[in-house]
């Protein structure tokens, strides 16, 4: 009896947790002008309307480009840093790792304000370099953390074996270390890409009239109007995210990539 | 293989420079800003003054803002714990094969942008939404308003924070194991006593970690209060945004940011104290 | 069976489809008896114990304690003390808190609990350690706390689930006698699950050997060891030589090149012959009619201090012989030709 009650409770909580995401999908096919449930009929009109919104399409393109640039830049900077942190026997190692990952511990609203004020003075507001730098504030900690974890779990003996067989350090890295790190690298790319693509609070402070990202555009849309158009965009975003996760899973096995 | 210090420094340099440019310098600047003078138009005049802080301490609005934010964040934390605990317990007891699937299902909302999930709550809680139409179907003529007020913000944030809470809880459930519950039952403890005397104490580390996480995320949350609050719910983060973007009063925004950081610090301190106490 | 304290009637446990984990198990345990459930892993012995303790639901059958049906009672109403394989000590309570838990559940007074806890800890030689946390104790001490916790509630039945398997060999022997002494002193009916035949033989009044969910044999340690009911029991309880052969009309058994006689007669047909290695001798004298014998060559001699084990090739049939060592006796050389002899009464034959 108690057990059945417990299971009902768990099921109810799971429904509560998944309801908003799951309800958005049927909502996107609504034929109504406003948000109403249940919809009076179903249609594809909001998908059509979405394509008409010029601002949204441009914002989506911006977000995609931004996420790709941020991912590349983060990887290029985080990889050497992770290597140094993992391989350098130095007393300040933990302190450096703590410093590089510290932004994750602070509220994004505070980080966003701090960036806004500095960027105004530096003329970076509403510019591509500004947005890339701002996103790297949150993606770099993820990159350094995931990559150094992935490095630290590599068996040291394999590299030593390669060295004993006559491979110079650069070859050891290229032929042994890097291939073994592929799961970690793929995971880092996926995490960094999604973090950048979904980032909204910092972007809200940094974007300008000429340069808006998709989450910011959605935020502003939802703030001013509540109609099913955002449901259509959201549905596409859910599908897009799902696709990335599935590709990641196919490529390296999600558990292997995320697990230690 | 160990590498030379000079090489290590060279490898770390780019990351440290980025960190300096977008983290250390801006944060240091922010800390100082609340002590600077600003003109009415928002331009910073430099100098050193306690004027901003004095004005904030003198204004009841800010005291209420902090109090409201902390109270709402605490109630959200408690509700999130209540909603997430059964799920976490269930997942923890599920056989390994299904466990990972369930964890993925519970964490998957994290992959969806907070804007989208908040929008989902508008679909559910809005005036023409799911809950309202159910209530009307049950015969209620005028269902209560559930968006653009504190109720909506609380419901939305509880759901948004649940995945974090579930993960933290499961991570902290390590000491719980089935034979301890069985042992207690064999010694004569009824199911509820087993829960109170064995399950809760053993899962306390997870509960505290989850509450810390939920609290700091709630007290600094912005998107959900802004959208589901509809401009009628004033919390620290929304006020920081308004002061920074709308009113352009940066010293006040900076001071409020420091208040948020102090609240974070207090929460961390409390967490550390309590953790040591139960260890 | 009039005095039976614990009775299992056609007890069955199924997990989903497939063969049952425990099938039609019937047993009667006398008051004060220590009954061992012995078998390889997966034989259903732990499942049986968990059903007795109420930790697993029986899918069919009944469990009776002192004549009362307890089959559907939840564990907290069964009044049975359980010692778990991993001890299951509450990590957030000290030793005294662990032992007191069951008494608190029985709403006993503070003074009463304190006195009983002290006595229970003294019984397991842990006086003065009441304020330690479980993780500060050695494996043996944890085991004692688990035992004290199970016994202090004065349960009607004590259930021990592989309680010694996490201890090192020396400690295991010590705890073996200690548990047995306490059990005898308290006269408490006890079920003891183990996969270790030595443990079972040394501690139990009777042993139930289980295999694939069913009872294979129930008997005293002597019965189980000397008169195993099946080749499985003979093989599982102690080391044994095994030969396949056939019995002819005269009752003689032909196993490869050997012609043998067995302790008990039987019909003609295929049989499995089994002999304990230490009942085989390397013969020096002529042998009588009550002996079986075989000639062979030593292939390997293994000296392990107190015992010398020789593998002897008897024209293709490999037989192991064990004997205690004496300083005066030389260790046989490999390749040496020997004669083996063993009593007909030590020759077990099972119809295939």
PDB file of N, CA and C in Angstrom, chain A residues 6 10 13-14 16-18 20 23-24 35-37 77 80-81 84 87-88 99 105-107 109-110 113-115 117-118 120 137 159 172 198 204-205 219 222-223 227-228 230-231 234 241 245 255, chain B residues 1-3 5 8 11-12 15 19 22-23 26 29-30 33 83 86-87 90 100 105-106 111 116 119-122 124 128 130 133 159 162 220 222-223 226 237 241 244 250 253-254 257 260 264:
ATOM      1  N   UNK A   6       3.899   5.543  -2.918  1.00  0.00           N
ATOM      2  CA  UNK A   6       5.214   6.093  -3.259  1.00  0.00           C
ATOM      3  C   UNK A   6       5.391   6.151  -4.779  1.00  0.00           C
ATOM      4  N   UNK A  10       6.059   9.385  -7.180  1.00  0.00           N
ATOM      5  CA  UNK A  10       7.203   9.490  -8.089  1.00  0.00           C
ATOM      6  C   UNK A  10       6.721   9.818  -9.500  1.00  0.00           C
ATOM      7  N   UNK A  13       5.609  13.418  -9.814  1.00  0.00           N
ATOM      8  CA  UNK A  13       6.735  14.345  -9.830  1.00  0.00           C
ATOM      9  C   UNK A  13       7.461  14.310 -11.175  1.00  0.00           C
ATOM     10  N   UNK A  14       7.544  13.113 -11.760  1.00  0.00           N
ATOM     11  CA  UNK A  14       8.179  13.007 -13.078  1.00  0.00           C
ATOM     12  C   UNK A  14       7.370  13.760 -14.123  1.00  0.00           C
ATOM     13  N   UNK A  16       5.435  16.304 -13.538  1.00  0.00           N
ATOM     14  CA  UNK A  16       5.668  17.717 -13.237  1.00  0.00           C
ATOM     15  C   UNK A  16       6.977  18.191 -13.863  1.00  0.00           C
ATOM     16  N   UNK A  17       8.006  17.342 -13.744  1.00  0.00           N
ATOM     17  CA  UNK A  17       9.334  17.715 -14.235  1.00  0.00           C
ATOM     18  C   UNK A  17       9.365  17.815 -15.761  1.00  0.00           C
ATOM     19  N   UNK A  18       8.674  16.896 -16.424  1.00  0.00           N
ATOM     20  CA  UNK A  18       8.797  16.839 -17.882  1.00  0.00           C
ATOM     21  C   UNK A  18       7.674  17.588 -18.611  1.00  0.00           C
ATOM     22  N   UNK A  20       6.518  20.772 -18.899  1.00  0.00           N
ATOM     23  CA  UNK A  20       6.688  21.987 -19.723  1.00  0.00           C
ATOM     24  C   UNK A  20       7.330  21.696 -21.069  1.00  0.00           C
ATOM     25  N   UNK A  23       4.770  19.601 -23.237  1.00  0.00           N
ATOM     26  CA  UNK A  23       3.561  20.284 -23.664  1.00  0.00           C
ATOM     27  C   UNK A  23       3.826  21.285 -24.780  1.00  0.00           C
ATOM     28  N   UNK A  24       5.074  21.770 -24.831  1.00  0.00           N
ATOM     29  CA  UNK A  24       5.426  22.770 -25.833  1.00  0.00           C
ATOM     30  C   UNK A  24       5.266  22.177 -27.240  1.00  0.00           C
ATOM     31  N   UNK A  35      -2.042  31.684 -26.721  1.00  0.00           N
ATOM     32  CA  UNK A  35      -1.752  30.469 -25.981  1.00  0.00           C
ATOM     33  C   UNK A  35      -3.016  29.991 -25.295  1.00  0.00           C
ATOM     34  N   UNK A  36      -3.565  28.854 -25.710  1.00  0.00           N
ATOM     35  CA  UNK A  36      -4.719  28.308 -25.021  1.00  0.00           C
ATOM     36  C   UNK A  36      -4.624  26.789 -25.078  1.00  0.00           C
ATOM     37  N   UNK A  37      -4.983  26.167 -23.985  1.00  0.00           N
ATOM     38  CA  UNK A  37      -4.957  24.726 -23.950  1.00  0.00           C
ATOM     39  C   UNK A  37      -6.310  24.214 -23.501  1.00  0.00           C
ATOM     40  N   UNK A  77      42.119  26.965 -26.377  1.00  0.00           N
ATOM     41  CA  UNK A  77      42.729  27.536 -25.175  1.00  0.00           C
ATOM     42  C   UNK A  77      42.674  26.558 -23.997  1.00  0.00           C
ATOM     43  N   UNK A  80      45.515  23.170 -24.117  1.00  0.00           N
ATOM     44  CA  UNK A  80      46.855  23.353 -23.534  1.00  0.00           C
ATOM     45  C   UNK A  80      46.804  23.568 -22.022  1.00  0.00           C
ATOM     46  N   UNK A  81      45.802  24.332 -21.574  1.00  0.00           N
ATOM     47  CA  UNK A  81      45.710  24.598 -20.136  1.00  0.00           C
ATOM     48  C   UNK A  81      45.469  23.306 -19.361  1.00  0.00           C
ATOM     49  N   UNK A  84      48.644  21.322 -19.164  1.00  0.00           N
ATOM     50  CA  UNK A  84      49.575  21.863 -18.175  1.00  0.00           C
ATOM     51  C   UNK A  84      49.113  21.513 -16.764  1.00  0.00           C
ATOM     52  N   UNK A  87      49.740  17.751 -16.118  1.00  0.00           N
ATOM     53  CA  UNK A  87      51.096  17.207 -16.175  1.00  0.00           C
ATOM     54  C   UNK A  87      52.138  17.991 -15.390  1.00  0.00           C
ATOM     55  N   UNK A  88      51.784  19.169 -14.927  1.00  0.00           N
ATOM     56  CA  UNK A  88      52.776  20.023 -14.289  1.00  0.00           C
ATOM     57  C   UNK A  88      52.727  19.789 -12.787  1.00  0.00           C
ATOM     58  N   UNK A  99      41.013  28.835  -9.954  1.00  0.00           N
ATOM     59  CA  UNK A  99      40.817  30.152 -10.574  1.00  0.00           C
ATOM     60  C   UNK A  99      40.121  30.011 -11.928  1.00  0.00           C
ATOM     61  N   UNK A 105      31.103  29.025 -10.316  1.00  0.00           N
ATOM     62  CA  UNK A 105      30.529  29.058  -8.966  1.00  0.00           C
ATOM     63  C   UNK A 105      29.758  30.353  -8.708  1.00  0.00           C
ATOM     64  N   UNK A 106      29.949  31.337  -9.569  1.00  0.00           N
ATOM     65  CA  UNK A 106      29.328  32.635  -9.312  1.00  0.00           C
ATOM     66  C   UNK A 106      28.044  32.783 -10.118  1.00  0.00           C
ATOM     67  N   UNK A 107      27.099  33.567  -9.607  1.00  0.00           N
ATOM     68  CA  UNK A 107      25.839  33.763 -10.327  1.00  0.00           C
ATOM     69  C   UNK A 107      26.088  34.461 -11.666  1.00  0.00           C
ATOM     70  N   UNK A 109      24.221  36.342 -13.354  1.00  0.00           N
ATOM     71  CA  UNK A 109      23.726  37.721 -13.404  1.00  0.00           C
ATOM     72  C   UNK A 109      24.836  38.685 -12.964  1.00  0.00           C
ATOM     73  N   UNK A 110      25.628  38.270 -11.966  1.00  0.00           N
ATOM     74  CA  UNK A 110      26.731  39.104 -11.486  1.00  0.00           C
ATOM     75  C   UNK A 110      27.846  39.156 -12.534  1.00  0.00           C
ATOM     76  N   UNK A 113      26.793  41.458 -15.366  1.00  0.00           N
ATOM     77  CA  UNK A 113      26.907  42.879 -15.044  1.00  0.00           C
ATOM     78  C   UNK A 113      28.365  43.322 -15.091  1.00  0.00           C
ATOM     79  N   UNK A 114      29.251  42.510 -14.514  1.00  0.00           N
ATOM     80  CA  UNK A 114      30.669  42.851 -14.497  1.00  0.00           C
ATOM     81  C   UNK A 114      31.196  42.999 -15.925  1.00  0.00           C
ATOM     82  N   UNK A 115      30.771  42.079 -16.803  1.00  0.00           N
ATOM     83  CA  UNK A 115      31.217  42.139 -18.198  1.00  0.00           C
ATOM     84  C   UNK A 115      30.665  43.379 -18.890  1.00  0.00           C
ATOM     85  N   UNK A 117      29.893  46.280 -17.761  1.00  0.00           N
ATOM     86  CA  UNK A 117      30.550  47.526 -17.387  1.00  0.00           C
ATOM     87  C   UNK A 117      31.917  47.645 -18.050  1.00  0.00           C
ATOM     88  N   UNK A 118      32.679  46.507 -18.049  1.00  0.00           N
ATOM     89  CA  UNK A 118      34.003  46.527 -18.680  1.00  0.00           C
ATOM     90  C   UNK A 118      33.875  46.706 -20.192  1.00  0.00           C
ATOM     91  N   UNK A 120      31.551  48.135 -21.961  1.00  0.00           N
ATOM     92  CA  UNK A 120      31.170  49.487 -22.365  1.00  0.00           C
ATOM     93  C   UNK A 120      32.429  50.323 -22.577  1.00  0.00           C
ATOM     94  N   UNK A 137      33.795  33.153 -20.971  1.00  0.00           N
ATOM     95  CA  UNK A 137      33.815  33.253 -19.513  1.00  0.00           C
ATOM     96  C   UNK A 137      33.162  32.027 -18.881  1.00  0.00           C
ATOM     97  N   UNK A 159      51.582   6.066 -22.119  1.00  0.00           N
ATOM     98  CA  UNK A 159      52.494   7.086 -22.626  1.00  0.00           C
ATOM     99  C   UNK A 159      53.932   6.690 -22.338  1.00  0.00           C
ATOM    100  N   UNK A 172      54.402  11.211 -28.824  1.00  0.00           N
ATOM    101  CA  UNK A 172      53.593  10.560 -27.798  1.00  0.00           C
ATOM    102  C   UNK A 172      52.245  11.250 -27.711  1.00  0.00           C
ATOM    103  N   UNK A 198      22.835  27.941 -25.735  1.00  0.00           N
ATOM    104  CA  UNK A 198      21.700  28.217 -24.842  1.00  0.00           C
ATOM    105  C   UNK A 198      21.916  29.426 -23.955  1.00  0.00           C
ATOM    106  N   UNK A 204      22.147  38.660 -22.846  1.00  0.00           N
ATOM    107  CA  UNK A 204      21.184  39.755 -22.709  1.00  0.00           C
ATOM    108  C   UNK A 204      21.869  41.079 -22.383  1.00  0.00           C
ATOM    109  N   UNK A 205      22.956  40.999 -21.596  1.00  0.00           N
ATOM    110  CA  UNK A 205      23.664  42.212 -21.205  1.00  0.00           C
ATOM    111  C   UNK A 205      24.599  42.709 -22.308  1.00  0.00           C
ATOM    112  N   UNK A 219      13.720  35.300 -25.652  1.00  0.00           N
ATOM    113  CA  UNK A 219      13.409  35.946 -24.380  1.00  0.00           C
ATOM    114  C   UNK A 219      12.597  37.207 -24.613  1.00  0.00           C
ATOM    115  N   UNK A 222       9.060  36.354 -25.859  1.00  0.00           N
ATOM    116  CA  UNK A 222       8.180  35.864 -24.806  1.00  0.00           C
ATOM    117  C   UNK A 222       7.807  36.979 -23.841  1.00  0.00           C
ATOM    118  N   UNK A 223       8.750  37.893 -23.627  1.00  0.00           N
ATOM    119  CA  UNK A 223       8.503  39.002 -22.713  1.00  0.00           C
ATOM    120  C   UNK A 223       7.368  39.898 -23.221  1.00  0.00           C
ATOM    121  N   UNK A 227       2.304  33.945 -27.784  1.00  0.00           N
ATOM    122  CA  UNK A 227       1.546  33.169 -28.760  1.00  0.00           C
ATOM    123  C   UNK A 227       2.353  31.911 -29.078  1.00  0.00           C
ATOM    124  N   UNK A 228       1.735  30.964 -29.821  1.00  0.00           N
ATOM    125  CA  UNK A 228       2.385  29.670 -30.028  1.00  0.00           C
ATOM    126  C   UNK A 228       3.639  29.707 -30.920  1.00  0.00           C
ATOM    127  N   UNK A 230       6.631  30.814 -30.338  1.00  0.00           N
ATOM    128  CA  UNK A 230       7.802  30.358 -29.592  1.00  0.00           C
ATOM    129  C   UNK A 230       7.764  28.840 -29.394  1.00  0.00           C
ATOM    130  N   UNK A 231       6.548  28.277 -29.291  1.00  0.00           N
ATOM    131  CA  UNK A 231       6.439  26.823 -29.159  1.00  0.00           C
ATOM    132  C   UNK A 231       7.029  26.131 -30.381  1.00  0.00           C
ATOM    133  N   UNK A 234      10.716  26.451 -30.088  1.00  0.00           N
ATOM    134  CA  UNK A 234      11.176  25.585 -29.007  1.00  0.00           C
ATOM    135  C   UNK A 234      11.224  24.131 -29.443  1.00  0.00           C
ATOM    136  N   UNK A 241      18.671  19.838 -30.170  1.00  0.00           N
ATOM    137  CA  UNK A 241      19.469  19.391 -29.022  1.00  0.00           C
ATOM    138  C   UNK A 241      19.526  17.874 -28.958  1.00  0.00           C
ATOM    139  N   UNK A 245      22.781  15.329 -29.017  1.00  0.00           N
ATOM    140  CA  UNK A 245      23.037  14.319 -27.991  1.00  0.00           C
ATOM    141  C   UNK A 245      23.123  12.927 -28.620  1.00  0.00           C
ATOM    142  N   UNK A 255      27.810   7.544 -22.134  1.00  0.00           N
ATOM    143  CA  UNK A 255      28.270   7.265 -20.793  1.00  0.00           C
ATOM    144  C   UNK A 255      29.796   7.352 -20.721  1.00  0.00           C
TER     145      UNK A 255
ATOM    146  N   UNK B   1      53.129  12.239 -18.400  1.00  0.00           N
ATOM    147  CA  UNK B   1      54.547  12.573 -18.180  1.00  0.00           C
ATOM    148  C   UNK B   1      54.673  14.024 -17.729  1.00  0.00           C
ATOM    149  N   UNK B   2      55.475  14.262 -16.729  1.00  0.00           N
ATOM    150  CA  UNK B   2      55.639  15.643 -16.259  1.00  0.00           C
ATOM    151  C   UNK B   2      56.241  16.514 -17.359  1.00  0.00           C
ATOM    152  N   UNK B   3      55.911  17.790 -17.332  1.00  0.00           N
ATOM    153  CA  UNK B   3      56.496  18.685 -18.320  1.00  0.00           C
ATOM    154  C   UNK B   3      57.192  19.838 -17.608  1.00  0.00           C
ATOM    155  N   UNK B   5      58.378  23.523 -16.335  1.00  0.00           N
ATOM    156  CA  UNK B   5      57.588  24.651 -15.842  1.00  0.00           C
ATOM    157  C   UNK B   5      57.373  25.706 -16.907  1.00  0.00           C
ATOM    158  N   UNK B   8      54.799  24.620 -19.297  1.00  0.00           N
ATOM    159  CA  UNK B   8      53.491  24.618 -18.635  1.00  0.00           C
ATOM    160  C   UNK B   8      52.933  26.033 -18.575  1.00  0.00           C
ATOM    161  N   UNK B  11      51.630  27.057 -21.867  1.00  0.00           N
ATOM    162  CA  UNK B  11      50.367  26.402 -22.190  1.00  0.00           C
ATOM    163  C   UNK B  11      49.198  27.037 -21.428  1.00  0.00           C
ATOM    164  N   UNK B  12      49.491  27.487 -20.215  1.00  0.00           N
ATOM    165  CA  UNK B  12      48.431  28.056 -19.374  1.00  0.00           C
ATOM    166  C   UNK B  12      48.121  29.512 -19.729  1.00  0.00           C
ATOM    167  N   UNK B  15      44.750  30.742 -21.408  1.00  0.00           N
ATOM    168  CA  UNK B  15      43.597  30.573 -20.520  1.00  0.00           C
ATOM    169  C   UNK B  15      43.635  31.609 -19.405  1.00  0.00           C
ATOM    170  N   UNK B  19      40.928  34.531 -18.636  1.00  0.00           N
ATOM    171  CA  UNK B  19      40.376  34.599 -17.284  1.00  0.00           C
ATOM    172  C   UNK B  19      40.550  35.993 -16.693  1.00  0.00           C
ATOM    173  N   UNK B  22      38.148  38.532 -18.732  1.00  0.00           N
ATOM    174  CA  UNK B  22      36.692  38.471 -18.611  1.00  0.00           C
ATOM    175  C   UNK B  22      36.237  38.108 -17.205  1.00  0.00           C
ATOM    176  N   UNK B  23      37.176  37.793 -16.313  1.00  0.00           N
ATOM    177  CA  UNK B  23      36.746  37.417 -14.970  1.00  0.00           C
ATOM    178  C   UNK B  23      37.367  38.293 -13.883  1.00  0.00           C
ATOM    179  N   UNK B  26      36.962  42.335 -14.617  1.00  0.00           N
ATOM    180  CA  UNK B  26      35.577  42.798 -14.484  1.00  0.00           C
ATOM    181  C   UNK B  26      35.041  42.647 -13.062  1.00  0.00           C
ATOM    182  N   UNK B  29      36.597  45.257 -10.830  1.00  0.00           N
ATOM    183  CA  UNK B  29      35.989  46.531 -11.194  1.00  0.00           C
ATOM    184  C   UNK B  29      34.595  46.666 -10.594  1.00  0.00           C
ATOM    185  N   UNK B  30      33.848  45.557 -10.659  1.00  0.00           N
ATOM    186  CA  UNK B  30      32.479  45.559 -10.133  1.00  0.00           C
ATOM    187  C   UNK B  30      32.480  45.821  -8.627  1.00  0.00           C
ATOM    188  N   UNK B  33      33.018  49.393  -8.031  1.00  0.00           N
ATOM    189  CA  UNK B  33      32.031  50.292  -8.627  1.00  0.00           C
ATOM    190  C   UNK B  33      30.989  50.780  -7.635  1.00  0.00           C
ATOM    191  N   UNK B  83       9.806  17.770  -3.952  1.00  0.00           N
ATOM    192  CA  UNK B  83       9.433  17.179  -5.245  1.00  0.00           C
ATOM    193  C   UNK B  83      10.511  16.231  -5.750  1.00  0.00           C
ATOM    194  N   UNK B  86      11.459  12.101  -3.666  1.00  0.00           N
ATOM    195  CA  UNK B  86      10.898  10.792  -4.044  1.00  0.00           C
ATOM    196  C   UNK B  86      11.525  10.252  -5.328  1.00  0.00           C
ATOM    197  N   UNK B  87      11.725  11.134  -6.312  1.00  0.00           N
ATOM    198  CA  UNK B  87      12.313  10.676  -7.576  1.00  0.00           C
ATOM    199  C   UNK B  87      13.719  10.157  -7.332  1.00  0.00           C
ATOM    200  N   UNK B  90      13.675   6.870  -5.595  1.00  0.00           N
ATOM    201  CA  UNK B  90      13.227   5.834  -6.522  1.00  0.00           C
ATOM    202  C   UNK B  90      14.360   5.438  -7.470  1.00  0.00           C
ATOM    203  N   UNK B 100      20.300   4.391 -15.291  1.00  0.00           N
ATOM    204  CA  UNK B 100      20.882   5.397 -16.170  1.00  0.00           C
ATOM    205  C   UNK B 100      19.829   6.045 -17.057  1.00  0.00           C
ATOM    206  N   UNK B 105      16.543  10.767 -18.247  1.00  0.00           N
ATOM    207  CA  UNK B 105      15.217  11.378 -18.400  1.00  0.00           C
ATOM    208  C   UNK B 105      15.066  12.581 -17.469  1.00  0.00           C
ATOM    209  N   UNK B 106      15.584  12.446 -16.253  1.00  0.00           N
ATOM    210  CA  UNK B 106      15.423  13.534 -15.281  1.00  0.00           C
ATOM    211  C   UNK B 106      16.336  14.715 -15.570  1.00  0.00           C
ATOM    212  N   UNK B 111      18.956  20.212 -20.838  1.00  0.00           N
ATOM    213  CA  UNK B 111      19.436  20.474 -22.191  1.00  0.00           C
ATOM    214  C   UNK B 111      18.543  21.486 -22.912  1.00  0.00           C
ATOM    215  N   UNK B 116      12.820  28.363 -22.918  1.00  0.00           N
ATOM    216  CA  UNK B 116      11.824  27.444 -23.451  1.00  0.00           C
ATOM    217  C   UNK B 116      11.019  26.797 -22.327  1.00  0.00           C
ATOM    218  N   UNK B 119       8.680  29.232 -20.856  1.00  0.00           N
ATOM    219  CA  UNK B 119       7.584  29.391 -21.809  1.00  0.00           C
ATOM    220  C   UNK B 119       6.599  28.225 -21.666  1.00  0.00           C
ATOM    221  N   UNK B 120       7.159  27.005 -21.476  1.00  0.00           N
ATOM    222  CA  UNK B 120       6.311  25.833 -21.257  1.00  0.00           C
ATOM    223  C   UNK B 120       5.385  26.033 -20.065  1.00  0.00           C
ATOM    224  N   UNK B 121       5.914  26.665 -19.029  1.00  0.00           N
ATOM    225  CA  UNK B 121       5.064  26.916 -17.853  1.00  0.00           C
ATOM    226  C   UNK B 121       3.983  27.939 -18.139  1.00  0.00           C
ATOM    227  N   UNK B 122       4.251  28.854 -19.063  1.00  0.00           N
ATOM    228  CA  UNK B 122       3.200  29.790 -19.452  1.00  0.00           C
ATOM    229  C   UNK B 122       2.076  29.026 -20.134  1.00  0.00           C
ATOM    230  N   UNK B 124       1.243  26.029 -19.504  1.00  0.00           N
ATOM    231  CA  UNK B 124       0.509  25.256 -18.495  1.00  0.00           C
ATOM    232  C   UNK B 124      -0.272  26.163 -17.549  1.00  0.00           C
ATOM    233  N   UNK B 128      -5.215  30.917 -20.311  1.00  0.00           N
ATOM    234  CA  UNK B 128      -5.943  29.958 -21.132  1.00  0.00           C
ATOM    235  C   UNK B 128      -5.261  28.597 -21.118  1.00  0.00           C
ATOM    236  N   UNK B 130      -3.348  24.942 -19.498  1.00  0.00           N
ATOM    237  CA  UNK B 130      -3.783  23.595 -19.137  1.00  0.00           C
ATOM    238  C   UNK B 130      -4.490  23.584 -17.787  1.00  0.00           C
ATOM    239  N   UNK B 133      -7.826  25.453 -17.710  1.00  0.00           N
ATOM    240  CA  UNK B 133      -8.932  24.792 -18.401  1.00  0.00           C
ATOM    241  C   UNK B 133      -9.395  23.564 -17.621  1.00  0.00           C
ATOM    242  N   UNK B 159      10.466  23.509 -10.814  1.00  0.00           N
ATOM    243  CA  UNK B 159      10.648  22.524 -11.892  1.00  0.00           C
ATOM    244  C   UNK B 159      12.025  22.681 -12.531  1.00  0.00           C
ATOM    245  N   UNK B 162      14.718  21.214 -10.291  1.00  0.00           N
ATOM    246  CA  UNK B 162      14.620  19.805  -9.901  1.00  0.00           C
ATOM    247  C   UNK B 162      15.742  18.917 -10.429  1.00  0.00           C
ATOM    248  N   UNK B 220      19.674  33.684  -7.262  1.00  0.00           N
ATOM    249  CA  UNK B 220      20.289  34.491  -8.316  1.00  0.00           C
ATOM    250  C   UNK B 220      19.617  34.292  -9.663  1.00  0.00           C
ATOM    251  N   UNK B 222      17.206  34.569 -12.868  1.00  0.00           N
ATOM    252  CA  UNK B 222      16.775  35.770 -13.566  1.00  0.00           C
ATOM    253  C   UNK B 222      15.680  35.510 -14.594  1.00  0.00           C
ATOM    254  N   UNK B 223      15.929  34.560 -15.498  1.00  0.00           N
ATOM    255  CA  UNK B 223      15.026  34.345 -16.627  1.00  0.00           C
ATOM    256  C   UNK B 223      13.607  34.046 -16.169  1.00  0.00           C
ATOM    257  N   UNK B 226      11.787  36.841 -14.299  1.00  0.00           N
ATOM    258  CA  UNK B 226      11.509  37.942 -15.217  1.00  0.00           C
ATOM    259  C   UNK B 226      10.300  37.609 -16.094  1.00  0.00           C
ATOM    260  N   UNK B 237      17.920  39.437  -8.747  1.00  0.00           N
ATOM    261  CA  UNK B 237      18.478  39.371 -10.092  1.00  0.00           C
ATOM    262  C   UNK B 237      17.718  40.276 -11.058  1.00  0.00           C
ATOM    263  N   UNK B 241      19.208  43.591 -13.154  1.00  0.00           N
ATOM    264  CA  UNK B 241      19.019  43.804 -14.586  1.00  0.00           C
ATOM    265  C   UNK B 241      18.383  45.174 -14.848  1.00  0.00           C
ATOM    266  N   UNK B 244      20.784  47.948 -14.183  1.00  0.00           N
ATOM    267  CA  UNK B 244      21.915  47.996 -15.114  1.00  0.00           C
ATOM    268  C   UNK B 244      21.476  48.413 -16.509  1.00  0.00           C
ATOM    269  N   UNK B 250      24.522  52.024 -12.355  1.00  0.00           N
ATOM    270  CA  UNK B 250      25.472  50.934 -12.174  1.00  0.00           C
ATOM    271  C   UNK B 250      25.965  50.762 -10.746  1.00  0.00           C
ATOM    272  N   UNK B 253      23.407  48.641  -9.092  1.00  0.00           N
ATOM    273  CA  UNK B 253      23.463  47.289  -9.643  1.00  0.00           C
ATOM    274  C   UNK B 253      24.669  46.537  -9.080  1.00  0.00           C
ATOM    275  N   UNK B 254      25.820  47.245  -9.017  1.00  0.00           N
ATOM    276  CA  UNK B 254      27.033  46.612  -8.497  1.00  0.00           C
ATOM    277  C   UNK B 254      26.860  46.264  -7.030  1.00  0.00           C
ATOM    278  N   UNK B 257      24.781  43.267  -6.689  1.00  0.00           N
ATOM    279  CA  UNK B 257      25.557  42.077  -7.052  1.00  0.00           C
ATOM    280  C   UNK B 257      26.383  41.610  -5.863  1.00  0.00           C
ATOM    281  N   UNK B 260      24.278  39.770  -3.500  1.00  0.00           N
ATOM    282  CA  UNK B 260      24.057  38.377  -3.935  1.00  0.00           C
ATOM    283  C   UNK B 260      25.270  37.523  -3.570  1.00  0.00           C
ATOM    284  N   UNK B 264      25.525  34.235  -1.192  1.00  0.00           N
ATOM    285  CA  UNK B 264      26.200  33.000  -1.608  1.00  0.00           C
ATOM    286  C   UNK B 264      27.190  32.556  -0.529  1.00  0.00           C
TER     287      UNK B 264
END
